[in-house]
Amino acid sequence: MGVETELKFRLPARRIEMLARGQIRVGKIGERNDANLVSTYFDTGKHKLRRHGLSLRIRQTGDKYIQTIKSAPGAQFGRGEWETEVEGNTPDLGKIGGTPLECLASKSLRRKLKPIFETSVHRTTVPVRTKRSEIELAVDRGKLVVGRRSSPIEELELELKKGQPDDLFRLARTVERKTEAELCFRTKSERGYDFAFGKNGHVVYAEPIELKESMKAGEAFRVVGRSTVRHFAANADAVQNLEPEGIHQMRVGLRRLRAAISLFSHALPGGRTEKIKTELKWLTNELAPAREIDVFVKTKISRAARDVIPRRGGEAIDREFAARRIEALERARKAVKSERCRGLFVDVLEWIEVRAKGANKDASIPIRKFAADTLHRRAKKIIREGRELDTLSPPERHQFRQDQEDQIRGRIFRKSFFRQARPKANGASVQTFEENSGCSRFAERSCRASETGGGRGPQGSSTKPARPCICFRCRARAGG
């Protein structure tokens, strides 16, 4: 088995042509090689392989056929890869020994495998050498084909063949600055399945995180961090397509990473951590107006226009907030397309993957003990502050809400290795905090938006939650 450690980028067409011709210098390069690659991806009608996190393809290069099995890119940095030469463009299940596909092999699988989609690309590869590492730069130009439909492929891959990951990221930053490249987490396989079933540009949700009891705290953070980066970065397309749910999911991914940084703070080195936190907060804030006004219109304005406000007044309010919503969506798109955001994606992934010197000694504590101690300590703090909630200022109440949210996310992170029964905590719990917590600055800012729009919004809008608040104070008053 090999481990494919690579970074994938999307480039503007003019830049990818210049890069392929060697007109953009990115380091000490070797001899260029060009090849035409035709790859056919196979699966069953019910996508059994994909559901098990695998892909199976046969790639034709000249008169050779190479069968490749890959594990899906989940929380790990790099993918498992198993290659073998076969006789034709049909999967040979007799040559899958020692691969994850072996446990799924059966006579019925052999019968049910069929082509799902095909990619046809012209690949230009250039070796890039540093003092310590060998990196392959590959430019792919071609198309993805499903039946009579096709979608263009224009992407760049940087694969670490030998050496240190920090050299890979150093080259990635150079490429990003010189070519306006956007870090992309979607593989050709994922793009192919989405294109085949009409899900291009779709919203990406959080993937399950698997932590092992044998992990140390530092290693566990990297697993969590990889998953959260993939979550928010993979929603860049949806944000650029002005999809409100895509903006929400990107914010959720950013918030998950910020929560992980908070929960693992005792195991992280100082250094760049504060800078990363600042940049994550910047992007979260740029997305905030679009999310806030979307929720506000759905939960406040639409209901008021339907039940309280006269029809003509409701239509005027709809027009007013529609304009604000478009402005907020454009702000989100501009932020995600900016040079600052492109650099952030590379920097945060490098910060997670490349181990910094001087890491905190708590990074070596077993994750089970680290999680138990951290969540217990934070729970005591939440209970103590909850008793004094009436005396907290708005910023303090907002921080209190975030502490509660971090606690829920921490319980979600640890679910894979704490097997005993625990109170249910899932994404719905976090969403309830965001939408209904009586101590949420989110709700306060949304209601103020109607009061500061030139006097045309409804005055004195109630901030009473649609469902019962679940903060400590309100639960205590309700006898819960």
CSV table of C-alpha atoms in Angstrom, one decimal, residues 226-439:
chain,number,residue,atom,x,y,z
A,226,ARG,CA,-8.4,17.9,9.4
A,227,SER,CA,-12.1,17.1,9.4
A,228,THR,CA,-13.2,20.6,10.3
A,229,VAL,CA,-11.0,22.2,7.6
A,230,ARG,CA,-12.4,19.8,5.0
A,231,HIS,CA,-15.9,20.8,6.2
A,232,PHE,CA,-15.6,24.5,5.8
A,233,ALA,CA,-13.3,24.6,2.8
A,234,ALA,CA,-15.5,22.2,0.9
A,235,ASN,CA,-18.4,24.6,1.1
A,236,ALA,CA,-16.5,27.4,-0.8
A,237,ASP,CA,-18.4,26.5,-4.0
A,238,ALA,CA,-21.8,26.7,-2.3
A,239,VAL,CA,-20.9,30.1,-0.8
A,240,GLN,CA,-19.8,31.4,-4.2
A,241,ASN,CA,-23.1,30.1,-5.6
A,242,LEU,CA,-24.8,32.3,-2.9
A,243,GLU,CA,-26.4,29.3,-1.2
A,244,PRO,CA,-27.5,30.3,2.3
A,245,GLU,CA,-27.1,26.7,3.6
A,246,GLY,CA,-23.6,26.6,2.2
A,247,ILE,CA,-22.8,29.8,4.1
A,248,HIS,CA,-24.3,28.2,7.3
A,249,GLN,CA,-22.2,25.0,6.9
A,250,MET,CA,-19.0,27.0,6.3
A,251,ARG,CA,-19.7,28.9,9.5
A,252,VAL,CA,-20.4,25.6,11.3
A,253,GLY,CA,-17.1,24.2,10.1
A,254,LEU,CA,-15.2,27.3,11.2
A,255,ARG,CA,-16.9,27.3,14.5
A,256,ARG,CA,-16.1,23.6,15.0
A,257,LEU,CA,-12.4,24.3,14.4
A,258,ARG,CA,-12.5,27.3,16.8
A,259,ALA,CA,-14.2,25.1,19.4
A,260,ALA,CA,-11.5,22.4,18.9
A,261,ILE,CA,-8.8,25.0,19.4
A,262,SER,CA,-10.5,26.2,22.6
A,263,LEU,CA,-10.9,22.6,23.9
A,264,PHE,CA,-7.4,21.6,23.0
A,265,SER,CA,-5.8,24.9,24.0
A,266,HIS,CA,-3.6,23.2,26.7
A,267,ALA,CA,-2.2,20.8,24.1
A,268,LEU,CA,-1.4,23.4,21.4
A,269,PRO,CA,1.8,25.4,21.0
A,270,GLY,CA,1.6,29.2,21.2
A,271,GLY,CA,3.4,30.5,18.1
A,272,ARG,CA,1.0,30.7,15.2
A,273,THR,CA,-2.1,29.6,17.1
A,274,GLU,CA,-3.2,33.2,17.9
A,275,LYS,CA,-2.8,34.3,14.3
A,276,ILE,CA,-4.8,31.3,13.0
A,277,LYS,CA,-7.6,32.1,15.5
A,278,THR,CA,-7.7,35.7,14.3
A,279,GLU,CA,-8.0,34.7,10.7
A,280,LEU,CA,-10.7,32.1,11.5
A,281,LYS,CA,-12.7,34.7,13.4
A,282,TRP,CA,-12.3,37.2,10.5
A,283,LEU,CA,-13.9,34.8,8.0
A,284,THR,CA,-16.6,33.7,10.4
A,285,ASN,CA,-17.5,37.4,10.9
A,286,GLU,CA,-17.6,38.0,7.1
A,287,LEU,CA,-20.1,35.2,6.7
A,288,ALA,CA,-22.2,36.2,9.8
A,289,PRO,CA,-24.5,38.9,8.2
A,290,ALA,CA,-25.7,36.6,5.5
A,291,ARG,CA,-26.6,33.8,8.0
A,292,GLU,CA,-28.1,36.2,10.6
A,293,ILE,CA,-30.4,38.0,8.1
A,294,ASP,CA,-31.5,34.7,6.6
A,295,VAL,CA,-32.5,33.3,10.0
A,296,PHE,CA,-34.0,36.6,11.1
A,297,VAL,CA,-36.2,36.8,8.0
A,298,LYS,CA,-37.4,33.1,8.3
A,299,THR,CA,-38.0,33.2,12.1
A,300,LYS,CA,-39.2,36.8,12.6
A,301,ILE,CA,-40.2,38.7,9.5
A,302,SER,CA,-41.9,35.9,7.6
A,303,ARG,CA,-44.0,35.0,10.6
A,304,ALA,CA,-44.9,38.6,11.4
A,305,ALA,CA,-45.8,39.4,7.8
A,306,ARG,CA,-48.0,36.4,7.7
A,307,ASP,CA,-49.8,36.8,11.0
A,308,VAL,CA,-49.6,40.4,12.1
A,309,ILE,CA,-48.5,43.0,9.6
A,310,PRO,CA,-51.0,44.1,6.9
A,311,ARG,CA,-50.2,42.7,3.4
A,312,ARG,CA,-48.9,45.9,1.9
A,313,GLY,CA,-46.6,46.5,4.8
A,314,GLY,CA,-45.4,42.9,4.7
A,315,GLU,CA,-44.5,43.2,1.0
A,316,ALA,CA,-42.5,46.4,1.7
A,317,ILE,CA,-40.6,44.6,4.5
A,318,ASP,CA,-39.9,41.7,2.2
A,319,ARG,CA,-38.4,44.0,-0.4
A,320,GLU,CA,-36.3,45.8,2.2
A,321,PHE,CA,-34.8,42.6,3.7
A,322,ALA,CA,-34.4,41.0,0.2
A,323,ALA,CA,-32.0,43.8,-0.7
A,324,ARG,CA,-30.1,43.4,2.5
A,325,ARG,CA,-29.9,39.7,2.1
A,326,ILE,CA,-28.4,40.0,-1.4
A,327,GLU,CA,-25.8,42.5,-0.1
A,328,ALA,CA,-24.9,40.1,2.7
A,329,LEU,CA,-24.6,37.1,0.4
A,330,GLU,CA,-22.3,39.1,-1.9
A,331,ARG,CA,-20.1,40.1,1.0
A,332,ALA,CA,-19.8,36.4,1.9
A,333,ARG,CA,-18.9,35.5,-1.7
A,334,LYS,CA,-16.3,38.3,-1.9
A,335,ALA,CA,-14.6,37.2,1.3
A,336,VAL,CA,-14.4,33.5,0.2
A,337,LYS,CA,-12.9,34.5,-3.2
A,338,SER,CA,-10.4,36.9,-1.6
A,339,GLU,CA,-6.6,36.4,-1.5
A,340,ARG,CA,-6.8,36.5,2.3
A,341,CYS,CA,-9.2,33.5,2.3
A,342,ARG,CA,-7.1,31.5,-0.2
A,343,GLY,CA,-4.1,32.0,2.0
A,344,LEU,CA,-6.0,31.1,5.1
A,345,PHE,CA,-7.0,27.7,3.8
A,346,VAL,CA,-3.4,26.8,3.1
A,347,ASP,CA,-2.1,28.3,6.3
A,348,VAL,CA,-4.5,26.5,8.6
A,349,LEU,CA,-4.0,23.1,7.0
A,350,GLU,CA,-0.2,23.6,7.3
A,351,TRP,CA,-0.6,24.6,10.9
A,352,ILE,CA,-2.5,21.4,11.7
A,353,GLU,CA,-0.3,19.1,9.7
A,354,VAL,CA,3.2,20.4,10.4
A,355,ARG,CA,4.2,19.8,14.0
A,356,ALA,CA,5.5,23.0,15.5
A,357,LYS,CA,8.5,22.9,17.8
A,358,GLY,CA,7.9,23.5,21.5
A,359,ALA,CA,4.5,21.8,21.6
A,360,ASN,CA,2.8,21.8,25.0
A,361,LYS,CA,3.5,18.8,27.1
A,362,ASP,CA,-0.2,18.2,27.5
A,363,ALA,CA,-0.1,17.1,23.8
A,364,SER,CA,1.3,13.7,25.0
A,365,ILE,CA,-1.5,13.0,27.4
A,366,PRO,CA,-3.8,10.1,26.3
A,367,ILE,CA,-6.9,11.6,24.7
A,368,ARG,CA,-9.3,9.7,26.9
A,369,LYS,CA,-7.9,11.3,30.1
A,370,PHE,CA,-7.4,14.7,28.4
A,371,ALA,CA,-11.0,14.8,27.2
A,372,ALA,CA,-12.4,13.8,30.5
A,373,ASP,CA,-10.4,16.3,32.5
A,374,THR,CA,-11.0,19.2,30.0
A,375,LEU,CA,-14.8,18.7,29.7
A,376,HIS,CA,-15.2,18.2,33.5
A,377,ARG,CA,-13.3,21.4,34.2
A,378,ARG,CA,-15.3,23.4,31.6
A,379,ALA,CA,-18.6,22.0,32.8
A,380,LYS,CA,-17.9,23.3,36.3
A,381,LYS,CA,-17.1,26.7,34.9
A,382,ILE,CA,-20.4,26.8,32.9
A,383,ILE,CA,-22.4,25.8,36.0
A,384,ARG,CA,-20.7,28.5,38.1
A,385,GLU,CA,-21.2,31.3,35.5
A,386,GLY,CA,-24.8,30.1,34.8
A,387,ARG,CA,-25.8,30.9,38.4
A,388,GLU,CA,-24.8,34.6,37.7
A,389,LEU,CA,-26.2,34.9,34.2
A,390,ASP,CA,-28.5,37.8,35.1
A,391,THR,CA,-25.4,39.9,36.1
A,392,LEU,CA,-23.4,39.2,32.9
A,393,SER,CA,-23.0,41.9,30.2
A,394,PRO,CA,-24.1,41.1,26.6
A,395,PRO,CA,-20.5,40.2,25.5
A,396,GLU,CA,-20.1,38.0,28.6
A,397,ARG,CA,-23.4,36.2,27.8
A,398,HIS,CA,-22.2,35.7,24.3
A,399,GLN,CA,-19.0,34.1,25.6
A,400,PHE,CA,-21.1,32.0,28.0
A,401,ARG,CA,-23.2,30.7,25.1
A,402,GLN,CA,-20.0,29.8,23.2
A,403,ASP,CA,-18.7,27.9,26.2
A,404,GLN,CA,-21.9,25.9,26.2
A,405,GLU,CA,-21.6,25.3,22.5
A,406,ASP,CA,-18.0,24.2,22.8
A,407,GLN,CA,-19.0,21.8,25.5
A,408,ILE,CA,-21.5,20.1,23.2
A,409,ARG,CA,-19.0,19.9,20.4
A,410,GLY,CA,-16.4,18.4,22.7
A,411,ARG,CA,-18.9,15.7,23.7
A,412,ILE,CA,-19.5,15.0,20.0
A,413,PHE,CA,-15.7,14.7,19.3
A,414,ARG,CA,-15.3,12.2,22.1
A,415,LYS,CA,-18.3,10.0,21.2
A,416,SER,CA,-16.1,7.5,19.2
A,417,PHE,CA,-14.1,6.4,22.2
A,418,PHE,CA,-16.4,6.9,25.2
A,419,ARG,CA,-18.6,3.8,24.8
A,420,GLN,CA,-20.8,4.1,27.9
A,421,ALA,CA,-24.2,5.7,27.6
A,422,ARG,CA,-24.2,9.4,27.5
A,423,PRO,CA,-26.9,12.0,27.1
A,424,LYS,CA,-27.5,12.6,23.4
A,425,ALA,CA,-25.5,15.5,21.9
A,426,ASN,CA,-25.6,16.2,18.2
A,427,GLY,CA,-25.7,18.9,15.6
A,428,ALA,CA,-29.3,19.6,16.4
A,429,SER,CA,-28.3,20.6,19.9
A,430,VAL,CA,-25.8,23.1,18.6
A,431,GLN,CA,-28.3,24.5,16.2
A,432,THR,CA,-30.8,24.9,19.0
A,433,PHE,CA,-28.2,27.0,20.8
A,434,GLU,CA,-27.7,29.2,17.8
A,435,GLU,CA,-31.3,29.8,17.1
A,436,ASN,CA,-33.1,29.8,20.5
A,437,SER,CA,-30.7,30.6,23.3
A,438,GLY,CA,-31.9,33.5,25.3
A,439,CYS,CA,-28.3,34.6,26.0
